[in-house]
Tab-separated table of C-alpha atoms and ligand atoms in Angstrom:
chain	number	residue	atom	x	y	z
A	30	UNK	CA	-39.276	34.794	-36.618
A	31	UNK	CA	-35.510	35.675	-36.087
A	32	UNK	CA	-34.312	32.612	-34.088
A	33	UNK	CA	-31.336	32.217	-33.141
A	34	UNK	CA	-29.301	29.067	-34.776
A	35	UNK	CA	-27.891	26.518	-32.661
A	36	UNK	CA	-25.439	24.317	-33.765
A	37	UNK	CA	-24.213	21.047	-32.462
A	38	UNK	CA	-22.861	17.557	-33.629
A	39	UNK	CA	-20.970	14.811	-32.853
A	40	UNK	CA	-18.358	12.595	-34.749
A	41	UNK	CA	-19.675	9.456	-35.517
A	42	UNK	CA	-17.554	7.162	-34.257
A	43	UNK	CA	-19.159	5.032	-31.635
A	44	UNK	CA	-22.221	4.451	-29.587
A	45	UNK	CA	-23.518	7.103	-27.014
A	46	UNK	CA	-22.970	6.882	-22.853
A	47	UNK	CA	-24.357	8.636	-20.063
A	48	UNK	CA	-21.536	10.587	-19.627
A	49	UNK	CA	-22.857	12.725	-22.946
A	50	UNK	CA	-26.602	12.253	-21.278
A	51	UNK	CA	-25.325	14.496	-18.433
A	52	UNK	CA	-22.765	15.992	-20.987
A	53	UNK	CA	-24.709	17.468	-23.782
A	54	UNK	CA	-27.727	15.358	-25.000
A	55	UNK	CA	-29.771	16.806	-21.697
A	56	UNK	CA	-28.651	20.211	-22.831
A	57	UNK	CA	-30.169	19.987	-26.216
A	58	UNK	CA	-33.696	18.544	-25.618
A	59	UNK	CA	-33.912	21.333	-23.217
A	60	UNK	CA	-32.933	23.627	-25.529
A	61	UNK	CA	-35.288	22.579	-28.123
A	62	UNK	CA	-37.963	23.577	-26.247
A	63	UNK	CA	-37.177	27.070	-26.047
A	64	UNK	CA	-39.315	29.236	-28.637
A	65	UNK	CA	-36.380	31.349	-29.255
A	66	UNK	CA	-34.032	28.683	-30.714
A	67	UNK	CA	-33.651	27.206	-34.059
A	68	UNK	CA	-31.099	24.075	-33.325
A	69	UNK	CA	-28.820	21.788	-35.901
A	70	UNK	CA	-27.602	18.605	-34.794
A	71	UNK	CA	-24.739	17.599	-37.314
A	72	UNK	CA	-23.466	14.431	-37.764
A	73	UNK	CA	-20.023	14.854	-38.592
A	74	UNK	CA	-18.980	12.019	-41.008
A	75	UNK	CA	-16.638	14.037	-43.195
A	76	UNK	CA	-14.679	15.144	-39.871
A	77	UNK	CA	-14.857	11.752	-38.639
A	78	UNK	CA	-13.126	9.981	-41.134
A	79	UNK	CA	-10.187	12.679	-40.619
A	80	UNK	CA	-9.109	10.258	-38.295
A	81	UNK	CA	-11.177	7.720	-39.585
A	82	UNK	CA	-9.991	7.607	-43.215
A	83	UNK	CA	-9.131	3.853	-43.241
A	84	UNK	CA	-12.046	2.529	-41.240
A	85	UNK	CA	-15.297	3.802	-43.641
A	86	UNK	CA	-17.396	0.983	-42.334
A	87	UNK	CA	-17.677	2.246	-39.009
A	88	UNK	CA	-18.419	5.411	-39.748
A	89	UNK	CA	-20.913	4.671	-42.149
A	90	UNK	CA	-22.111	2.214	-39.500
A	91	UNK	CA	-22.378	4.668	-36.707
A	92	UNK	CA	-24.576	7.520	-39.193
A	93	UNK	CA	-27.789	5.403	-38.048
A	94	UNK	CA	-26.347	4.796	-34.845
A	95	UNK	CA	-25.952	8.152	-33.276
A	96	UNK	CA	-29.206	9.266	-35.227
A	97	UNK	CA	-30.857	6.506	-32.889
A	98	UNK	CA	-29.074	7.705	-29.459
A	99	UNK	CA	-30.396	10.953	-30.374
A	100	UNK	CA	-33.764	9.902	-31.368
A	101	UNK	CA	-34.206	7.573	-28.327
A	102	UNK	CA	-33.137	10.229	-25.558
A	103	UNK	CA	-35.797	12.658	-26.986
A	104	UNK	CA	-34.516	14.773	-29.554
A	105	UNK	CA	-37.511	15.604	-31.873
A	106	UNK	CA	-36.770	15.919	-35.415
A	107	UNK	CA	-39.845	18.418	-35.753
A	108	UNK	CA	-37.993	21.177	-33.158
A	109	UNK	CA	-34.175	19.943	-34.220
A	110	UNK	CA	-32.616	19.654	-37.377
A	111	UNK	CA	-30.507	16.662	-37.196
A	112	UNK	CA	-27.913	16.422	-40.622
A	113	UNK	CA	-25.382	14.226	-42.416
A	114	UNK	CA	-22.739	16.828	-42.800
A	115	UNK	CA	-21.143	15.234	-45.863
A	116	UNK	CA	-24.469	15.620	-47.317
A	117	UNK	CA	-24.191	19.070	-47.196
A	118	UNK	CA	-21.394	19.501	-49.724
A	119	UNK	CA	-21.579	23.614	-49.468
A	120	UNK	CA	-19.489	22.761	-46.250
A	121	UNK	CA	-17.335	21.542	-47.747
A	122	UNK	CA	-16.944	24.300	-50.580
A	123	UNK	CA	-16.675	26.453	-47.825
A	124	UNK	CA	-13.949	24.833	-46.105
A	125	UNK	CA	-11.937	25.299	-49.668
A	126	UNK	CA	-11.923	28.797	-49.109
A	127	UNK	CA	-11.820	29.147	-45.754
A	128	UNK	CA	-8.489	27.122	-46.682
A	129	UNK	CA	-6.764	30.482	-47.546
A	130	UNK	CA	-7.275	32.118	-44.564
A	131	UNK	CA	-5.650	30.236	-42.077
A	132	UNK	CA	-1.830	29.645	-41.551
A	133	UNK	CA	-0.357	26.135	-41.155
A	134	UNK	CA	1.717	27.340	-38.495
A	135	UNK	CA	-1.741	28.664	-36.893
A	136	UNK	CA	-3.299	24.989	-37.083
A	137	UNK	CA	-0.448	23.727	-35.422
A	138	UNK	CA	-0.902	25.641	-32.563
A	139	UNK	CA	-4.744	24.591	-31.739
A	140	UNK	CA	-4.112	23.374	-28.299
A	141	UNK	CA	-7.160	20.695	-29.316
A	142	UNK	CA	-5.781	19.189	-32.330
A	143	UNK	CA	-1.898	19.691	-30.705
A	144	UNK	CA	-3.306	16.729	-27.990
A	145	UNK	CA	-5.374	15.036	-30.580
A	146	UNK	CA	-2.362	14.501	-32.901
A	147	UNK	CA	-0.074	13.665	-29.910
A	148	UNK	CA	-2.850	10.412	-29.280
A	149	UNK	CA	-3.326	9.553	-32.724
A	150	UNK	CA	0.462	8.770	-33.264
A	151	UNK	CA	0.155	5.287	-34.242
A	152	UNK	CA	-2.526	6.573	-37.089
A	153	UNK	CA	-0.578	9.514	-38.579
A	154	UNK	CA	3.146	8.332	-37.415
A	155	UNK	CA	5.702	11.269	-37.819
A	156	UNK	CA	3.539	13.492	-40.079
A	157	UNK	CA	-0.494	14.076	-39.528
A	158	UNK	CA	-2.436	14.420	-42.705
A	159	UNK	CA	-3.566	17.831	-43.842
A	160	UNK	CA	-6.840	16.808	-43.571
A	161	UNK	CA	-6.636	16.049	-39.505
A	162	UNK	CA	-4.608	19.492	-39.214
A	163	UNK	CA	-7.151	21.389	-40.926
A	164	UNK	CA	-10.411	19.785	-39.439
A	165	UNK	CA	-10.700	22.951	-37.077
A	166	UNK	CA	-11.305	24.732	-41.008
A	167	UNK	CA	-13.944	22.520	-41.905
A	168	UNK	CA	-15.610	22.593	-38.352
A	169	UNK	CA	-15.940	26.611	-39.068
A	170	UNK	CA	-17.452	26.124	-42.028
A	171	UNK	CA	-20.043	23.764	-40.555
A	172	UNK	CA	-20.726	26.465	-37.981
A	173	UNK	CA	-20.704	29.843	-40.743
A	174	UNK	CA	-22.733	27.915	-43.554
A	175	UNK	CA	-25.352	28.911	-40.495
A	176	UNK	CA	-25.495	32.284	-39.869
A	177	UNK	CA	-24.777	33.531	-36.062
A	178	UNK	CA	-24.640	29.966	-35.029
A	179	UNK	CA	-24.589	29.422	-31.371
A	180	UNK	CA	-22.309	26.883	-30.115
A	181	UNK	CA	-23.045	24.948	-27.242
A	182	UNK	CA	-19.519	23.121	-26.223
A	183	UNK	CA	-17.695	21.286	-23.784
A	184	UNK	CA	-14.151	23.692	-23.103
A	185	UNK	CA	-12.281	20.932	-25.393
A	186	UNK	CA	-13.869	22.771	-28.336
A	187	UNK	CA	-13.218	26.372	-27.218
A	188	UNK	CA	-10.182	26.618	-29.254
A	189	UNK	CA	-11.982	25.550	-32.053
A	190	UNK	CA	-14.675	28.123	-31.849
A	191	UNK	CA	-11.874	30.920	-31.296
A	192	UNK	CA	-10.221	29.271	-34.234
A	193	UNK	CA	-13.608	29.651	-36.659
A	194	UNK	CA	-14.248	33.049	-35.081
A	195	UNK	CA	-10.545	34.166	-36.690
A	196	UNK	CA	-11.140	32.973	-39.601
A	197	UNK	CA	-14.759	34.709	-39.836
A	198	UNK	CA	-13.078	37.989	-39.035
A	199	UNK	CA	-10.088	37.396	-41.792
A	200	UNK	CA	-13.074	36.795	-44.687
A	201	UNK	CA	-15.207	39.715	-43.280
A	202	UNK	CA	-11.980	42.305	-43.415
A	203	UNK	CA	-11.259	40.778	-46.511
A	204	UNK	CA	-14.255	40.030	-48.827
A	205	UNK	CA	-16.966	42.311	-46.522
A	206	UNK	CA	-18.992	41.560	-43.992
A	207	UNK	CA	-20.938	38.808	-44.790
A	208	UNK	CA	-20.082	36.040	-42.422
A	209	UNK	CA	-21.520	36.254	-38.473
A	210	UNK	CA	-18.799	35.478	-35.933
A	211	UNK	CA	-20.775	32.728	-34.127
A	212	UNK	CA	-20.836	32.463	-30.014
A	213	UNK	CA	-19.458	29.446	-27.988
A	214	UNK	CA	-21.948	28.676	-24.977
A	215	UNK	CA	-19.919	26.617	-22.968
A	216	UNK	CA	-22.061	24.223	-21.305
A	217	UNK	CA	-22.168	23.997	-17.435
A	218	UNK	CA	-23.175	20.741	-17.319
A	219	UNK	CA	-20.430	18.515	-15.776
A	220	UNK	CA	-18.200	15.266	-16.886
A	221	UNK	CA	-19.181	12.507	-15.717
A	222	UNK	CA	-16.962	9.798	-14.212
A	223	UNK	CA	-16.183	6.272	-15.290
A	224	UNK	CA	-17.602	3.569	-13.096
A	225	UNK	CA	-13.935	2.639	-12.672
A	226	UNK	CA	-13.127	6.504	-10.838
A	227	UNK	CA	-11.480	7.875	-13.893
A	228	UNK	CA	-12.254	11.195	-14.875
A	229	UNK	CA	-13.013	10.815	-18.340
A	230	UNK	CA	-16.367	8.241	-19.226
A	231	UNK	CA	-14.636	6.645	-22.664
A	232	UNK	CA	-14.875	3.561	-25.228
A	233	UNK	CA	-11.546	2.942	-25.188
A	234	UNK	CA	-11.207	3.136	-21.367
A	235	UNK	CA	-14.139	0.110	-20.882
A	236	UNK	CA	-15.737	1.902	-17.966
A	237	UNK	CA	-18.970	3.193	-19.661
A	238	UNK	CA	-22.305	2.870	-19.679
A	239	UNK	CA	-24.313	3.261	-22.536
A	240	UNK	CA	-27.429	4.126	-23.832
A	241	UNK	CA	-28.461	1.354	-26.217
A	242	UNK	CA	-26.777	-1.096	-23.082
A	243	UNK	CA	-29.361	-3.794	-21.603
A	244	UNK	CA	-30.499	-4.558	-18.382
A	245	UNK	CA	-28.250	-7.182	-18.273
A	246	UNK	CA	-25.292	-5.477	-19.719
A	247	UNK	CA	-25.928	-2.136	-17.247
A	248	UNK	CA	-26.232	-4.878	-14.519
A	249	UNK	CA	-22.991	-6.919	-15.248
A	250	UNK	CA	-20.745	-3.562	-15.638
A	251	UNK	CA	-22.321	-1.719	-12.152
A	252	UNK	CA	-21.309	-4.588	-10.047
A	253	UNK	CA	-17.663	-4.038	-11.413
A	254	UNK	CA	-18.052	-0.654	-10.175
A	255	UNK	CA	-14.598	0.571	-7.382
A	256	UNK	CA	-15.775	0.485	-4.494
A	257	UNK	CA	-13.890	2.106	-1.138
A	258	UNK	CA	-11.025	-0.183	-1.306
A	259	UNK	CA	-10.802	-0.357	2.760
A	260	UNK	CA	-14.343	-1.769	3.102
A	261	UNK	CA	-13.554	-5.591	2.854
A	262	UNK	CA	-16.404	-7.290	5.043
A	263	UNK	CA	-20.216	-5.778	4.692
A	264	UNK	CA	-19.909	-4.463	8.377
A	265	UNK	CA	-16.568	-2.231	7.647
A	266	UNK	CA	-17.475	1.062	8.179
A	267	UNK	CA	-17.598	2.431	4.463
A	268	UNK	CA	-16.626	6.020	2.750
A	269	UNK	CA	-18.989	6.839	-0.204
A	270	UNK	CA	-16.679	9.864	-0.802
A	271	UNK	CA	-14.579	7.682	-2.063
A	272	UNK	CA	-17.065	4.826	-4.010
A	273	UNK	CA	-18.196	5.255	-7.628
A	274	UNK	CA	-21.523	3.114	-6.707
A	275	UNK	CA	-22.048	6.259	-4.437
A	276	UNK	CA	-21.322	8.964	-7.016
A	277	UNK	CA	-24.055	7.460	-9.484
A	278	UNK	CA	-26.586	7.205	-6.913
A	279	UNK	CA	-26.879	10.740	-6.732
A	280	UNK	CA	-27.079	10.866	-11.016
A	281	UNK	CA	-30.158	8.373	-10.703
A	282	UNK	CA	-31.658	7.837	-7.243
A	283	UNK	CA	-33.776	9.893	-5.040
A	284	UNK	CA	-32.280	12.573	-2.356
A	285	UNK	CA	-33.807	10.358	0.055
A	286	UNK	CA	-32.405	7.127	-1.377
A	287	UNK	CA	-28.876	8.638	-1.443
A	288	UNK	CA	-28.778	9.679	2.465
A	289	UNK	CA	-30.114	6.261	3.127
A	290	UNK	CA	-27.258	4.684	0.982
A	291	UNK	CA	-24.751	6.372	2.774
A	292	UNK	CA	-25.673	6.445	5.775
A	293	UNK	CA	-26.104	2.799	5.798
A	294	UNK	CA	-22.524	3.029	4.600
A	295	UNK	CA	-20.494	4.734	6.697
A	296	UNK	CA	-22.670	2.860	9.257
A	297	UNK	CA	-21.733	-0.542	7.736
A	298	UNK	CA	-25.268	-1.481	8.052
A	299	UNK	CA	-25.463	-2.365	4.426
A	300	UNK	CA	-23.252	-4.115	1.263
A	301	UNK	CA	-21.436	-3.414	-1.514
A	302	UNK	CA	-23.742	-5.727	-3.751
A	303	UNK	CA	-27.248	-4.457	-2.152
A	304	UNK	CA	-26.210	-0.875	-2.732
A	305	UNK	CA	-24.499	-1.745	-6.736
A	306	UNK	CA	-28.210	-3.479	-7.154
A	307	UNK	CA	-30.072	-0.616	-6.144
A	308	UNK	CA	-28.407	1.167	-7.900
A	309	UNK	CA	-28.350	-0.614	-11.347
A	310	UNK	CA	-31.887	-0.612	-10.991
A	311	UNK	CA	-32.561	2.559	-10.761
A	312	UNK	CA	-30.488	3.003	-14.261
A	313	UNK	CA	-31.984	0.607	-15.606
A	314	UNK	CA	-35.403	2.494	-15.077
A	315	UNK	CA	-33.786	5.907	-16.086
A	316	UNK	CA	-32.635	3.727	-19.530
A	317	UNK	CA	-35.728	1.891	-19.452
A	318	UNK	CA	-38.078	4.952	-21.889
A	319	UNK	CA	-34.991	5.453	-23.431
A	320	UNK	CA	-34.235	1.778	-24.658
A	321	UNK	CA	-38.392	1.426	-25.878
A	322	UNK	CA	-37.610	4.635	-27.816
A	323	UNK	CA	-34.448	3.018	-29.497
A	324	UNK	CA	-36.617	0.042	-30.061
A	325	UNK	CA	-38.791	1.577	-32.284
A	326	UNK	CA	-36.296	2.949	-34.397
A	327	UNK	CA	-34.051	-0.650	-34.954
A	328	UNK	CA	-37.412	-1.935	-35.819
A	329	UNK	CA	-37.936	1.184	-38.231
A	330	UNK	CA	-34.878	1.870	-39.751
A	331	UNK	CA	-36.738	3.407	-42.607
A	332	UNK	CA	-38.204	6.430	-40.210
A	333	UNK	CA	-34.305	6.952	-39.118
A	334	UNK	CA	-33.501	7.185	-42.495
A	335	UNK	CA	-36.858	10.003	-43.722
A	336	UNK	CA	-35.526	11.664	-40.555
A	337	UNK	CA	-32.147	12.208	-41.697
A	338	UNK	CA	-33.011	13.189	-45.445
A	339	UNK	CA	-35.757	15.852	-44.568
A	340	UNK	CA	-32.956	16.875	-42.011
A	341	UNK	CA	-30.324	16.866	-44.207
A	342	UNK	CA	-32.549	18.278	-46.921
A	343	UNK	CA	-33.720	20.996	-44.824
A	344	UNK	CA	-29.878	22.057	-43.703
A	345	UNK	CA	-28.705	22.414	-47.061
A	346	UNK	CA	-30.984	24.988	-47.872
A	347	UNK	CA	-29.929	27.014	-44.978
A	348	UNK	CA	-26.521	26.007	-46.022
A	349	UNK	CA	-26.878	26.969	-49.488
A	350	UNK	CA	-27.944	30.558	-48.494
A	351	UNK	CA	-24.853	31.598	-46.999
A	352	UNK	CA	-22.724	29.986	-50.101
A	353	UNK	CA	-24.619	32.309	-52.087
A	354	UNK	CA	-23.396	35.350	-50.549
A	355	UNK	CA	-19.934	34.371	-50.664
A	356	UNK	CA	-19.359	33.937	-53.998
A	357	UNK	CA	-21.166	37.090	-54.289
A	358	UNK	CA	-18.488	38.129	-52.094
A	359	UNK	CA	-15.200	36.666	-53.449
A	360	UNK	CA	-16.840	37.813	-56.691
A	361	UNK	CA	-17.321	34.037	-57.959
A	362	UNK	CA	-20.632	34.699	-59.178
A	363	UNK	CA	-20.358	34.363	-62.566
A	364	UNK	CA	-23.650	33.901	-63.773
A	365	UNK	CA	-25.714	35.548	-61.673
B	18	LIG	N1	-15.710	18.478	-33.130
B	18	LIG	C1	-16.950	17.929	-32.675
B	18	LIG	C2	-16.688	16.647	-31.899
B	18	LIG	O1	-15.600	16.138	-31.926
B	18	LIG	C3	-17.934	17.613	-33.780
B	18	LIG	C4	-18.279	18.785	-34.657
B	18	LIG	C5	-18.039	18.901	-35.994
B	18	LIG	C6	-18.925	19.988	-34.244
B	18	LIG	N2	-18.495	20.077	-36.446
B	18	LIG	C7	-19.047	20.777	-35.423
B	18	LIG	C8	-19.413	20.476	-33.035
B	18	LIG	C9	-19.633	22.048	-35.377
B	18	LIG	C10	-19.983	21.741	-32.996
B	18	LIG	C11	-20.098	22.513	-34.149
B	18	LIG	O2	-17.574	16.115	-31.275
């Protein structure tokens, strides 16, 4: 029965695209599977409003809404526990004394929060809040509250595992060795593109697609898709090396239907708009189980919601656990 914790979680802070399908929501039902995991999915509210503090409707607002992405692309609440972290207040106890072990000057240095800060500078002007600077804090006590949590990450969050393993070792040398130094499992998976050729699949860039989109919307946004900008006429010879319409064939269509595609291409036997159709298509039928699933749950709000108690219920008795022995530890036991 020794499983082996894995914890995950996202801010919630906006609807889900395929870029964290192929990023990490694959990863996880996969993982799920496997008898010799026990895996969290946190929500991370209280981390979200860090840079969030003055916008509480949509993060209350987007709670339900990443429950349903991860409900709808097959997460099953009987293999994963998924949890509202500020639900869990022994996380945040946690972070209170995790609080003392950790220099400012340390914080500042987090190559993460260093570029996060540097975008946020129309939020926190000249001086970021202490609660931004110490989020890395708070995110190790999410991962400590369960023991010898496994972290599956993208390398964004790498400092911030280093950052909660430091602060794990501090307590241990300090207090005893209660706390388990948890393990990042950086996730091989890759990033996905924007339909526009940027690097990064974002909100605030407009070149996503996502998971609660419609056929409609998934059609509209593929046929804005960059093409090779030297094919003007159908019968130019084209370069899918260079086409984003290309690139997502080979996420969602066949091997076969991906030669064909380009070799109709390069061959300038066949057009832009026949290949963006075929294309949205065949997304549209990846999104199509997904979109039924998300369906359900709109029309059921109340099942999102028993999902997310028993979840949350479940996590803070884990959680609760670990408190326990450290008070014992930093002798704040007083009763017991
Ligand atoms: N920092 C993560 C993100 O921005 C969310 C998160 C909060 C998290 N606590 C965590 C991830 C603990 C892994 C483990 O998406």
């Amino acid at each position: 029965m020794n499983k082996k914790r894995i914890l995950t979680g996202d801010r919630p802070t906006g609807k889900l695209h395929i870029g964290h399908y192929f990023g990490s929501l694959q990863t996880r039902v996969k993982m799920q599977e496997n008898e010799e995991y026990d895996p969290y999915i946190l929500i991370a509210d209280v981390q979200a409003l860090t840079d969030n503090f003055n916008n509480p409707e949509k993060v209350r607002k987007n709670v339900r809404e990443l429950a349903m992405d991860y409900l709808s692309v097959g997460i099953d609440p009987t293999k994963t526990t998924i949890y509202i972290q500020s639900m869990v207040p022994e996380t945040a106890e946690l972070t209170v004394f995790y609080s003392n072990l950790v220099t400012i000057a340390r914080l500042e240095r987090n190559p993460t929060v260093k570029t996060e800060i540097a975008q946020k500078r129309e939020l926190f002007g000249e001086s970021v809040t202490y609660g931004f600077l110490g989020y890395p804090v708070s995110q190790a006590a999410d991962i400590t509250a369960f023991e010898g949590a496994l972290v599956p990450v993208g390398e964004d969050q790498l400092p911030l595992i280093e950052q909660c393993r430091e602060i794990v070792r501090k307590f241990n040398s300090i207090y005893g060795e209660v706390l388990i130094e948890p393990e990042a499992v950086l996730s091989n998976a890759k990033r996905i593109k924007g339909l526009d050729g940027n690097e990064k699949m974002g909100k605030s860039l407009g070149n996503a697609i996502y998971l609660a989109d419609s056929e409609e919307e998934v059609n509209k946004k593929v046929m804005s898709a960059v093409t090779d900008p030297n094919r003007i006429k159908k019968d130019d010879l084209g370069n899918p090396d260079v086409c984003m319409v290309a690139y997502y064939h080979k996420l969602f269509s066949s091997e076969e239907a991906c030669t064909n595609a380009c070799e109709e291409c390069r061959a300038g036997k066949r057009g832009c708009v026949a290949c963006k159709r075929e294309l949205a298509n065949n997304i549209n039928e990846f999104l199509k189980p997904i979109r039924e699933k998300r369906k359900y749950y709109e029309e059921n709000p109340e099942v999102v919601d028993k999902i997310l108690k028993e979840g949350t219920e479940k996590a803070r008795i884990t959680a609760k656990e670990t408190m326990k022995k450290v008070k014992k530890a930093m002798m704040l036991d007083y009763f017991e």
